Amino acid sequence: MVDSTQIRLAADIGGTFTDVVLQTPQGRLTRKVLTTPAAPEEGVMSGIGLVIEDAGLRFPDVTVFVHGTTLATNAIIERRGARTALIGTQGFRDILEIGTESRFNQYDLMLQKPNPLVPRDLRFTVPERMDARGTVQLPLDEAAVLALVPQLRDAGVESIAVAFLHAYANPAHERRVQALLQEALPDITISISSDVCPEIREYERTSTTVANAYVQPLMAGYLGRLREALDARGFEGALYLVTSGGGLTALETARQFPVRLVESGPAGGAIFAAQCAERLAENRVLSFDMGGTTAKVCLIEDGEPASSRFFEVDRTARFMKGSGLPLRIPVIEMVEIGAGGGSIAHLDAMKRVVVGPESASSVPGPACYGLGGKRPAVTDADVMLGLVRPENFAGGSIQLQPDRSAEALLADIGTPLGLSAEMSAHAVYEIVCENMASAARVHAAERGAVIGDHTMIAFGGAAPLHAARVAEKLGIQRLVIPSNAGVGSAVGFLAAPVSFELVRSFPMRLDDSFSSTEVSALLDDMTQAAHGMVQDDARTETLHTRRAAFMRYVGQGHEIIVTLPDGVLSSDHLSALRDAFETEYARQFARVIPHAAVEILNWSVSVSTTPRKYPPFEATPALHDAVSADIRKLFDGATGTHVALPVYERTDMGPGSRVSGPALIAEKETTTYVSSRYTAHLDGSGNIILDMKDAV
């Protein structure tokens, strides 16, 4: 159960807004402030200061601070990382460009791949060689390593990635290079692949190590400034960072492996949705998180978000696997697209309305912010349609200017197409909703799920405005807008466990060659290392260990995760392991391959504290019609006219209050649009439940 005596704080830095949540014994308080890209810690500290003042507390009163950010992801996408060099095995200088030699679009003659994070003139090699079993074939040429020092210094290198062939099997050469370079270049950060990603697959391991090195100086600098700012205000509690896999890690671990933070904000949203799904007793859920810059969709089955060991960042083709930079890190699996409140709308060469992926961000922001933005964004369309109250946006922290929205929409869309500002806004709204529905369809198809069977849980500052329309397009009957939906990711941070997952490659077949002694030694070593990463930060909490194997039929290219039993793994377990593998294989592919040899490629050990548990949401009492607080005009694109739209204040609606769409339910952090096809009511815990009228 949750420790109600603690005062716990969470902050999520997004591309447009920084969300802050304070959980106290008296309840939960929230704040939403604009992100400060030049110095992100300023926005964080501003939001924290406001919410602590709201609660009548002081910084020293906070016992736990949990933080998530998209800074690492944005640095990679926008190429704002450190000047990074790569040192590899002689003969493997171009692994970043050769990749796996696959083409994500086989028939595209103008195929565009993402640019490598390290240019060719900063890629170096040295003589050394390990074989796949870790046996030294060619000793490391230390003189060649030291000869690189003046070149690295003269090139102004700020960070170095070291990725040698088969270093996952024997890290000795990488560790020696790290020691030599740290002594010669003490001010330069160094990432070695045997620490960052000790796994088979040369390209993915090198790409992950390079990404870690690329963002390490930026993240270390930011986290250091944040730590100093917190110390200056008297903060003495525990500080955690949220990882892409949905766990919490310490500041020092985050500094060492910042690549594990690339999806920390979206991971918090998936945790929040999974928590809501469990409390609602919903087994099949589509999580829909739409903020200021991006939209994320994630499938949650039986209370668990889909997870993966593979993630791509900076895709050149939005929905196409293989078009981005591969990262092998623990990550909650989701689809993310450039479709947020700040996503910019424009016309393409064929004069079609296109939304995103470019975002107005927080600087200058959408045109209606009045901060210098001239191009129309999704928020401008929402304002023009009448879905957003200009005077109460983001809790009243920003006074929107509808006239600027109209000017921007007409200039970039309306005038070229002969449309009014309102009809231009309707086009933008429909396109962005269709983009998000398409992303959900693709994600569901990849997972073999029927999307219409799922309940949607929508959160993020912009999601409640668009969720009903997206749900209509997907045929989803039931939709939930939880309390504090506008800051859902930050709320999710507070439910995350302290954890660390370690994966190592050690191929082993399930036959007579299986060595129980070697496997046991490997798992024991991994368990000890994983415990060492979390035990100090877990404090007095009980730690749980989960071991797994990445298995495949010999000769296949991808693996299936199978949970391992506790205790020593011996030959007596082999039959049960094969059965478990083939059960999961049949579930995914509807068949097995009789008598085919099976092998384990990678081994995983995850150590975590017990996830926080929350009681079920309270049941809905007898329904009664709510009383509207205001009437707004909504532009109906289907008829081209304005219609009266009742507005309800969420804070005035008690449990059981019922609303028939179309209507708006307004609150401090966001606004929920109930379309004409849905009715809405508040359950016993204050969640907005939308049910499709045909299904009522």
XYZ file of C-alpha atoms in Angstrom:
696
model
C 0.000 0.000 0.000
C 1.020 3.653 -0.416
C 2.859 5.288 2.474
C 0.457 8.145 3.191
C 2.892 9.888 5.549
C 5.313 10.747 2.765
C 5.302 13.989 0.814
C 6.212 12.917 -2.695
C 6.957 15.145 -5.673
C 7.085 14.338 -9.401
C 8.095 16.483 -12.369
C 7.846 15.639 -16.075
C 9.606 17.837 -18.638
C 7.794 17.717 -21.959
C 8.511 19.495 -25.203
C 5.974 22.236 -24.406
C 4.961 21.968 -20.742
C 6.636 20.865 -17.545
C 4.133 19.075 -15.281
C 4.550 18.975 -11.502
C 2.569 16.818 -9.060
C 2.770 16.958 -5.266
C 1.283 14.087 -3.258
C 0.640 14.897 0.412
C -1.337 13.195 3.188
C -4.056 15.789 2.505
C -4.303 15.073 -1.222
C -2.716 15.799 -4.601
C -1.799 19.209 -6.038
C -0.654 19.912 -9.591
C 0.943 22.661 -11.639
C 1.664 23.094 -15.342
C 4.318 25.584 -16.513
C 5.991 26.228 -19.853
C 9.190 24.260 -20.429
C 12.369 26.357 -20.547
C 14.456 24.635 -23.279
C 17.625 26.690 -22.739
C 17.760 25.743 -19.045
C 15.170 23.024 -18.293
C 15.880 23.057 -14.569
C 14.477 26.601 -14.371
C 11.022 25.448 -15.481
C 11.207 22.479 -13.108
C 12.172 24.611 -10.125
C 9.527 27.208 -10.996
C 6.767 24.586 -11.113
C 7.996 22.935 -7.904
C 8.107 26.267 -6.123
C 4.519 27.054 -7.133
C 3.053 23.701 -6.094
C 4.935 23.665 -2.786
C 3.658 27.167 -2.091
C 0.123 26.026 -2.956
C 0.441 23.298 -0.313
C 1.876 25.627 2.322
C 5.034 23.510 2.557
C 8.792 23.985 2.254
C 11.377 22.151 0.118
C 12.818 20.273 3.130
C 9.346 18.785 3.756
C 9.524 16.735 0.526
C 10.723 13.168 1.163
C 10.864 11.831 -2.425
C 11.337 13.584 -5.773
C 10.785 11.560 -8.973
C 11.808 13.130 -12.272
C 11.327 12.222 -15.921
C 12.343 14.080 -19.040
C 12.486 13.861 -22.816
C 15.726 15.890 -22.981
C 17.808 12.904 -24.113
C 15.356 12.051 -26.904
C 15.104 15.646 -28.078
C 18.899 16.025 -28.066
C 19.208 13.052 -30.432
C 16.365 14.131 -32.713
C 17.535 17.738 -32.878
C 21.253 16.771 -32.965
C 22.094 18.917 -29.930
C 24.310 16.370 -28.191
C 28.038 16.377 -27.526
C 30.741 16.253 -30.182
C 31.295 12.512 -30.017
C 34.001 10.187 -31.321
C 33.742 6.426 -31.878
C 36.620 3.984 -31.422
C 36.087 0.530 -32.896
C 37.926 -2.574 -33.990
C 40.202 -2.137 -36.997
C 38.198 -2.810 -40.152
C 34.841 -1.806 -38.598
C 34.937 1.963 -38.975
C 31.666 2.228 -40.893
C 29.367 -0.021 -38.861
C 27.066 2.959 -38.106
C 26.361 3.462 -41.815
C 26.444 -0.161 -42.956
C 24.045 -1.138 -40.175
C 22.429 -4.514 -40.872
C 22.424 -3.886 -44.643
C 18.625 -3.996 -44.587
C 16.287 -1.519 -46.255
C 13.174 -0.476 -44.351
C 11.479 0.291 -47.685
C 12.807 -2.123 -50.266
C 11.467 -0.314 -53.333
C 12.243 3.302 -52.395
C 15.110 4.397 -54.645
C 15.477 7.646 -52.664
C 15.629 5.922 -49.275
C 16.602 8.290 -46.480
C 18.312 6.922 -43.393
C 18.907 8.972 -40.240
C 22.313 10.615 -40.154
C 24.769 8.878 -37.783
C 25.417 10.693 -34.504
C 29.168 10.447 -35.189
C 30.499 11.784 -38.537
C 33.027 9.622 -40.357
C 35.994 11.882 -39.581
C 35.408 11.245 -35.861
C 35.328 7.458 -36.210
C 38.627 5.750 -35.389
C 39.835 2.153 -35.171
C 42.656 0.346 -33.395
C 44.124 -3.135 -33.868
C 42.497 -5.690 -31.504
C 40.243 -8.698 -31.897
C 38.100 -11.007 -29.773
C 36.206 -14.007 -31.056
C 32.549 -14.758 -30.217
C 33.591 -16.744 -27.121
C 35.736 -13.947 -25.754
C 39.100 -15.458 -26.647
C 41.763 -12.932 -27.629
C 42.675 -13.319 -31.308
C 44.711 -10.109 -31.545
C 45.996 -8.240 -28.449
C 45.048 -4.607 -28.027
C 47.581 -2.197 -29.535
C 47.873 0.279 -26.664
C 50.280 2.499 -28.593
C 47.612 2.947 -31.285
C 45.113 3.977 -28.618
C 47.464 6.581 -27.144
C 48.241 7.858 -30.657
C 44.584 8.866 -30.948
C 44.775 11.217 -27.951
C 46.132 14.288 -29.787
C 43.665 13.744 -32.639
C 40.739 13.570 -30.225
C 41.944 16.645 -28.381
C 42.510 18.665 -31.567
C 39.057 17.689 -32.891
C 37.385 19.167 -29.806
C 35.782 15.861 -28.848
C 33.574 16.057 -25.739
C 32.578 12.410 -25.428
C 33.898 9.050 -26.643
C 32.136 5.770 -27.418
C 34.165 2.553 -27.483
C 32.600 -0.483 -29.193
C 34.846 -3.427 -30.045
C 33.917 -6.616 -31.838
C 32.519 -9.246 -29.413
C 33.178 -7.064 -26.359
C 29.995 -8.508 -24.813
C 31.907 -11.818 -24.448
C 35.106 -10.267 -23.066
C 35.264 -6.581 -22.073
C 38.997 -6.552 -21.262
C 40.098 -4.510 -24.289
C 37.333 -1.922 -23.878
C 38.097 -1.504 -20.194
C 41.783 -0.990 -20.937
C 41.006 1.646 -23.566
C 38.709 3.375 -21.081
C 41.487 3.461 -18.472
C 44.079 4.800 -20.936
C 41.808 7.541 -22.262
C 40.499 8.588 -18.842
C 44.082 9.184 -17.724
C 45.009 11.091 -20.885
C 41.693 12.975 -21.314
C 40.190 13.332 -17.820
C 37.579 15.921 -18.864
C 36.002 13.752 -21.570
C 33.201 11.267 -20.818
C 33.718 7.712 -22.065
C 31.042 5.062 -22.738
C 32.025 1.444 -23.431
C 29.641 -1.007 -25.049
C 30.344 -3.788 -22.532
C 28.814 -1.557 -19.848
C 26.072 0.153 -21.862
C 24.828 -2.804 -23.941
C 26.702 -6.127 -23.438
C 24.677 -7.931 -26.091
C 25.126 -9.658 -29.450
C 24.323 -7.630 -32.606
C 27.175 -5.352 -33.519
C 25.249 -2.507 -35.127
C 22.621 -2.168 -32.393
C 25.252 -2.399 -29.624
C 27.414 0.256 -31.277
C 24.432 2.518 -31.980
C 23.267 2.294 -28.354
C 26.745 3.053 -26.999
C 27.150 6.014 -29.345
C 23.758 7.413 -28.304
C 24.740 7.075 -24.640
C 27.993 8.946 -25.250
C 26.222 11.557 -27.382
C 23.795 12.636 -24.646
C 25.977 11.948 -21.589
C 27.599 15.402 -21.208
C 24.261 17.163 -21.785
C 22.382 15.000 -19.278
C 25.195 15.030 -16.726
C 25.286 18.824 -16.897
C 21.520 19.147 -16.568
C 21.240 16.653 -13.713
C 24.135 18.324 -11.924
C 22.491 21.754 -12.178
C 19.177 20.308 -10.993
C 20.862 18.669 -8.017
C 22.541 21.975 -7.123
C 19.246 23.866 -7.434
C 17.488 21.369 -5.157
C 20.317 21.485 -2.615
C 20.206 25.287 -2.613
C 16.506 25.158 -1.695
C 17.102 22.736 1.167
C 15.861 19.503 -0.429
C 17.125 16.520 1.597
C 14.930 13.685 0.307
C 15.542 10.876 -2.181
C 15.943 11.816 -5.860
C 15.042 9.303 -8.582
C 14.985 9.369 -12.381
C 12.410 7.444 -14.419
C 13.845 5.085 -17.045
C 12.370 4.087 -20.395
C 11.415 0.726 -18.924
C 9.182 2.313 -16.296
C 11.487 1.893 -13.288
C 13.254 4.368 -11.031
C 17.010 4.762 -10.878
C 19.475 6.875 -8.930
C 21.038 10.107 -10.167
C 24.499 8.565 -10.586
C 23.139 5.616 -12.580
C 21.241 8.036 -14.809
C 24.446 9.986 -15.394
C 26.275 6.789 -16.366
C 23.504 5.417 -18.620
C 21.491 8.439 -19.857
C 20.401 6.486 -22.939
C 18.031 4.622 -20.608
C 16.126 7.888 -20.081
C 15.140 8.481 -23.719
C 11.487 7.527 -23.149
C 11.144 8.324 -19.450
C 8.217 10.725 -19.816
C 6.092 8.419 -22.013
C 6.967 5.501 -19.696
C 5.404 7.411 -16.808
C 2.236 7.784 -18.860
C 2.078 4.043 -19.515
C 2.525 3.375 -15.780
C -0.301 5.795 -15.043
C -2.596 4.077 -17.565
C -1.689 0.615 -16.228
C -2.446 1.783 -12.696
C -5.833 3.120 -13.827
C -6.555 -0.108 -15.744
C -5.915 -2.174 -12.630
C -8.082 0.072 -10.466
C -10.864 -0.056 -13.078
C -10.506 -3.846 -13.461
C -10.023 -3.375 -17.223
C -7.985 -6.167 -18.842
C -7.608 -4.687 -22.336
C -6.660 -1.034 -22.501
C -5.332 1.379 -25.096
C -3.300 4.099 -23.419
C -3.562 7.424 -25.289
C -1.166 10.139 -24.131
C -1.229 13.431 -26.038
C 0.829 16.331 -24.765
C 2.151 19.485 -26.315
C 4.654 17.917 -28.706
C 3.860 14.235 -29.275
C 1.142 11.615 -28.936
C 1.850 8.123 -27.606
C -0.296 4.983 -27.795
C 0.423 1.812 -25.837
C -1.458 -1.464 -25.395
C -1.922 -2.675 -21.818
C -2.996 -6.273 -21.330
C -3.924 -7.630 -17.876
C -2.542 -4.539 -16.189
C 0.912 -4.725 -17.822
C 2.154 -2.395 -20.591
C 3.833 -4.090 -23.533
C 7.606 -4.086 -23.038
C 10.578 -4.517 -25.335
C 14.376 -4.505 -25.458
C 14.444 -2.516 -28.684
C 13.567 1.065 -29.506
C 14.137 3.351 -32.473
C 14.632 7.065 -32.193
C 14.627 9.692 -34.953
C 12.734 7.664 -37.562
C 12.897 9.144 -41.043
C 9.684 7.288 -41.964
C 7.082 7.681 -39.240
C 5.547 4.205 -39.046
C 8.346 2.134 -40.606
C 10.559 -0.071 -38.467
C 14.213 0.187 -39.383
C 14.075 3.845 -40.372
C 15.472 5.135 -37.074
C 18.541 4.805 -34.875
C 18.281 1.494 -32.974
C 18.707 1.422 -29.197
C 18.795 -1.804 -27.189
C 17.474 -0.726 -23.812
C 14.579 -1.836 -21.596
C 11.598 0.156 -22.834
C 7.823 0.192 -22.617
C 6.685 -0.535 -26.148
C 4.558 2.169 -27.728
C 4.064 4.145 -30.908
C 4.984 7.811 -30.716
C 4.153 10.393 -33.376
C 4.552 14.145 -33.757
C 0.940 14.972 -32.944
C 0.604 17.224 -29.922
C -0.981 20.536 -29.086
C 2.084 22.322 -30.430
C 2.354 20.304 -33.676
C 2.445 22.680 -36.632
C -0.085 22.421 -39.465
C 0.820 23.261 -43.048
C 0.101 22.418 -46.669
C 2.339 20.007 -48.549
C 3.315 20.244 -52.221
C -0.071 18.828 -53.236
C -1.905 21.320 -50.999
C -2.989 18.663 -48.525
C -3.313 19.597 -44.863
C -0.448 18.017 -42.911
C 0.077 18.120 -39.155
C 3.484 17.605 -37.527
C 5.983 16.235 -36.793
C 7.497 19.712 -36.406
C 6.365 21.364 -33.178
C 6.110 24.963 -32.034
C 7.314 23.696 -28.635
C 7.161 26.180 -25.759
C 9.286 28.731 -27.605
C 7.680 30.410 -29.449
C 4.673 28.121 -28.998
C 1.390 28.120 -30.968
C 0.288 31.442 -32.421
C -2.389 31.881 -29.743
C 0.254 32.005 -26.977
C 1.238 35.462 -28.189
C 4.930 34.693 -27.692
C 5.997 35.238 -31.292
C 4.668 32.087 -32.960
C 3.292 32.764 -36.448
C 2.491 29.259 -37.683
C -0.768 27.474 -36.808
C -0.602 24.578 -34.354
C -3.177 22.043 -33.163
C -3.923 24.225 -30.137
C -4.771 27.078 -32.498
C -7.292 24.807 -34.219
C -8.796 23.795 -30.865
C -9.172 27.458 -29.894
C -10.732 28.367 -33.236
C -13.267 25.534 -32.973
C -14.351 26.693 -29.509
C -13.008 23.651 -27.637
C -10.638 25.650 -25.422
C -11.471 28.522 -23.090
C -8.807 31.146 -23.876
C -8.987 32.713 -20.418
C -8.332 29.514 -18.461
C -5.710 27.636 -20.450
C -3.196 25.619 -18.390
C -4.892 26.625 -15.181
C -4.966 30.295 -16.159
C -1.166 30.506 -16.497
C -1.492 31.484 -20.190
C -4.043 33.880 -21.681
C -4.694 32.672 -25.219
C -5.311 35.065 -28.114
C -7.877 33.625 -30.588
C -7.290 36.413 -33.100
C -3.721 35.228 -33.589
C -4.963 31.679 -34.145
C -7.312 32.886 -36.872
C -4.533 34.866 -38.570
C -2.148 31.919 -38.576
C -4.750 29.429 -39.825
C -5.840 31.731 -42.644
C -2.285 32.574 -43.702
C -0.990 29.000 -43.947
C -4.135 26.998 -44.766
C -7.342 28.977 -45.235
C -6.352 31.526 -47.852
C -4.463 29.065 -50.144
C -7.436 26.663 -50.035
C -10.235 29.227 -49.993
C -11.413 28.176 -46.514
C -12.490 30.164 -43.477
C -10.384 30.102 -40.322
C -12.978 27.846 -38.680
C -13.053 25.329 -41.540
C -9.246 25.346 -41.626
C -9.281 24.529 -37.920
C -11.725 21.686 -38.548
C -9.378 20.255 -41.199
C -6.419 20.376 -38.803
C -8.453 18.754 -36.025
C -9.634 15.915 -38.281
C -6.164 15.251 -39.696
C -4.429 15.099 -36.323
C -7.131 12.784 -34.941
C -6.789 10.513 -37.975
C -2.992 10.466 -37.562
C -3.381 9.277 -33.977
C -6.023 6.703 -34.905
C -3.709 5.377 -37.637
C -0.858 5.028 -35.150
C -3.135 3.053 -32.821
C -4.241 0.763 -35.665
C -0.627 0.055 -36.649
C 0.396 -0.652 -33.047
C -2.551 -2.987 -32.508
C -1.873 -4.836 -35.767
C 1.772 -5.351 -34.818
C 0.663 -6.833 -31.497
C -2.133 -8.951 -33.005
C -4.811 -7.096 -31.007
C -8.365 -6.118 -31.948
C -8.428 -2.410 -31.163
C -12.214 -2.120 -30.832
C -12.190 -4.567 -27.900
C -10.134 -2.185 -25.790
C -11.062 0.592 -23.389
C -9.192 3.820 -24.057
C -7.573 5.650 -21.144
C -6.709 9.164 -22.289
C -4.466 11.668 -20.524
C -2.005 14.453 -21.207
C -2.892 18.092 -21.638
C -4.315 17.719 -25.169
C -5.682 14.142 -25.153
C -9.116 14.808 -23.563
C -9.857 17.320 -26.338
C -9.263 14.745 -29.070
C -9.837 11.356 -27.429
C -13.549 11.048 -28.250
C -12.967 11.686 -31.952
C -10.018 9.266 -32.049
C -12.140 6.658 -30.241
C -14.943 7.139 -32.772
C -12.509 6.445 -35.612
C -11.277 3.289 -33.871
C -14.722 2.001 -32.922
C -13.889 2.079 -29.218
C -17.021 1.898 -27.071
C -15.635 3.017 -23.714
C -13.289 5.856 -22.869
C -11.887 6.978 -19.502
C -10.431 10.382 -18.602
C -8.842 9.874 -15.148
C -8.483 12.522 -12.480
C -5.369 14.681 -13.057
C -5.341 13.519 -16.680
C -3.523 16.674 -17.749
C -0.434 15.645 -15.752
C -0.857 11.876 -16.081
C 2.792 11.021 -16.771
C 3.962 12.833 -13.654
C 1.296 11.029 -11.596
C 2.544 7.748 -13.051
C 6.081 8.510 -11.870
C 4.883 8.251 -8.270
C 3.780 4.640 -8.817
C 7.022 3.392 -10.409
C 9.265 0.918 -8.548
C 13.007 1.332 -8.066
C 14.495 -1.138 -10.556
C 17.374 -2.050 -12.846
C 17.529 -4.617 -15.640
C 20.766 -6.168 -16.855
C 20.992 -8.178 -20.093
C 24.029 -10.117 -21.297
C 24.648 -12.303 -24.323
C 25.819 -15.873 -23.690
C 24.519 -18.276 -26.376
C 23.554 -21.708 -25.079
C 21.574 -24.471 -26.810
C 18.946 -26.544 -24.994
C 20.655 -29.857 -25.675
C 23.612 -31.843 -24.430
C 25.874 -28.783 -24.727
C 23.956 -26.909 -22.013
C 26.326 -26.045 -19.153
C 24.550 -25.554 -15.831
C 27.797 -24.432 -14.189
C 28.486 -21.645 -16.679
C 24.871 -20.446 -16.744
C 24.597 -20.399 -12.950
C 27.821 -18.421 -12.639
C 26.581 -15.916 -15.226
C 23.170 -15.447 -13.567
C 24.723 -15.140 -10.107
C 27.115 -12.473 -11.367
C 24.301 -10.596 -13.109
C 22.062 -10.795 -10.027
C 24.815 -9.419 -7.814
C 25.491 -6.566 -10.265
C 21.785 -5.690 -10.610
C 21.303 -5.729 -6.834
C 24.277 -3.409 -6.507
C 22.573 -0.884 -8.808
C 19.397 -0.640 -6.718
C 19.969 -1.788 -3.146
C 21.151 1.580 -1.792
C 18.262 3.438 -3.451
C 15.673 0.870 -2.405
C 16.527 1.704 1.208
C 14.484 -0.593 3.440
C 12.127 -1.905 0.742
C 12.139 -5.581 -0.208
C 13.832 -6.405 -3.516
C 12.388 -8.861 -6.029
C 14.478 -10.608 -8.679
C 13.100 -11.711 -12.050
C 15.233 -13.763 -14.412
C 14.438 -14.368 -18.066
C 15.925 -15.886 -21.200
C 15.719 -14.601 -24.774
C 15.064 -17.792 -26.752
C 14.686 -18.729 -30.407
C 14.873 -21.629 -32.781
C 18.481 -21.987 -33.939
C 18.979 -19.892 -37.063
C 16.136 -17.443 -36.457
C 16.820 -13.717 -36.245
C 14.688 -12.685 -33.250
C 13.944 -14.004 -29.785
C 11.033 -14.560 -27.424
C 11.313 -13.757 -23.727
C 10.698 -16.682 -21.366
C 10.704 -16.331 -17.582
C 13.251 -18.529 -15.799
C 12.527 -20.450 -12.589
C 14.170 -19.422 -9.333
C 17.230 -21.215 -8.053
C 19.995 -23.054 -9.889
C 19.171 -23.683 -13.537
C 20.058 -27.291 -14.367
C 19.490 -29.776 -17.186
C 16.334 -30.879 -15.362
C 14.713 -27.578 -16.374
C 15.424 -27.883 -20.114
C 12.198 -29.666 -21.036
C 10.082 -27.141 -19.113
C 11.993 -24.267 -20.732
C 11.348 -25.631 -24.212
C 7.650 -26.087 -23.387
C 7.412 -22.508 -22.094
C 9.169 -21.202 -25.208
C 6.925 -23.110 -27.602
C 3.777 -22.087 -25.716
C 4.697 -18.425 -26.159
C 5.864 -19.041 -29.744
C 2.513 -20.627 -30.601
C 0.649 -17.738 -28.965
C 2.484 -15.237 -31.162
C 2.740 -17.216 -34.427
C -0.019 -19.858 -34.129
C 2.408 -22.732 -34.720
C 5.648 -24.333 -33.532
C 8.484 -26.110 -35.390
C 8.583 -29.714 -34.170
C 11.994 -31.127 -33.194
C 13.836 -27.920 -34.143
C 16.801 -27.035 -31.927
C 16.240 -24.199 -29.462
C 18.861 -21.818 -28.116
C 19.084 -19.047 -25.528
C 20.852 -15.974 -26.914
C 20.585 -13.425 -24.088
C 19.997 -13.655 -20.335
C 18.168 -11.027 -18.288
C 18.074 -10.243 -14.586
C 15.736 -7.528 -13.308
C 15.768 -6.406 -9.670
C 13.048 -4.105 -8.359
C 11.119 -3.006 -5.329
C 7.437 -3.884 -5.031
C 5.331 -1.644 -7.311
C 3.006 0.654 -5.411
C -0.544 -0.653 -5.146
C -3.665 1.467 -5.061
C -7.211 0.477 -4.085
C -9.890 -0.018 -6.769
C -11.788 3.043 -7.899
C -15.102 3.533 -6.138
C -18.244 2.362 -7.885
C -20.510 4.826 -9.650
C -23.579 5.860 -7.611
C -26.996 6.501 -9.141
C -26.744 8.712 -12.222
C -28.249 12.187 -12.339
C -28.043 14.973 -14.903
C -25.338 17.561 -14.302
C -26.020 21.307 -14.462
C -24.001 23.270 -17.005
C -22.033 26.293 -15.871
C -21.742 28.031 -19.241
C -22.571 27.852 -22.940
C -19.925 28.071 -25.667
C -20.170 28.096 -29.426
C -18.628 25.070 -31.144
C -17.901 25.121 -34.858
C -19.364 21.983 -36.413
C -17.329 21.162 -39.509
C -19.949 18.725 -40.817
C -22.562 21.476 -41.173
C -20.286 24.494 -41.375
C -22.215 26.240 -38.587
C -21.758 27.075 -34.919
C -23.756 25.093 -32.370
C -24.418 25.740 -28.682
C -22.157 23.651 -26.485
C -22.864 23.340 -22.749
C -19.799 23.601 -20.516
C -19.581 21.739 -17.197
C -17.011 22.329 -14.475
C -15.477 19.056 -13.390
C -15.008 20.366 -9.853
C -18.767 21.072 -9.632
C -19.756 17.605 -10.814
C -20.219 15.020 -8.107
C -20.027 11.228 -8.493
C -22.857 10.033 -10.729
C -23.180 13.327 -12.622
C -24.196 12.605 -16.200
C -23.641 14.606 -19.399
C -24.899 13.892 -22.912
C -22.648 14.948 -25.752
C -21.838 17.209 -27.390
C -20.473 18.994 -24.329
C -17.305 20.213 -22.676
C -16.099 19.286 -19.186
C -13.560 21.871 -18.090
C -10.915 21.672 -15.375
C -7.671 23.384 -14.419
C -5.251 21.182 -16.366
C -7.273 20.314 -19.491
C -10.738 20.120 -21.060
C -12.659 17.002 -22.083
C -14.702 17.122 -25.273
C -17.686 14.750 -25.161
C -18.698 14.257 -28.787
C -22.280 13.749 -29.879
C -21.805 9.965 -30.030
C -20.978 9.607 -26.328
C -22.528 10.164 -22.936
C -20.274 10.877 -19.971
C -20.538 10.444 -16.236
C -18.285 10.679 -13.183
C -17.627 7.478 -11.281
C -17.196 7.289 -7.520
C -13.538 8.378 -7.731
C -14.109 11.323 -10.069
C -13.009 9.690 -13.335
C -14.896 10.754 -16.455
C -16.329 7.669 -18.169
C -17.515 8.064 -21.764
C -19.773 5.374 -23.226
C -20.785 5.288 -26.873
C -24.509 5.992 -27.089
C -25.176 3.022 -29.345
C -23.693 0.816 -26.619
C -25.520 2.368 -23.660
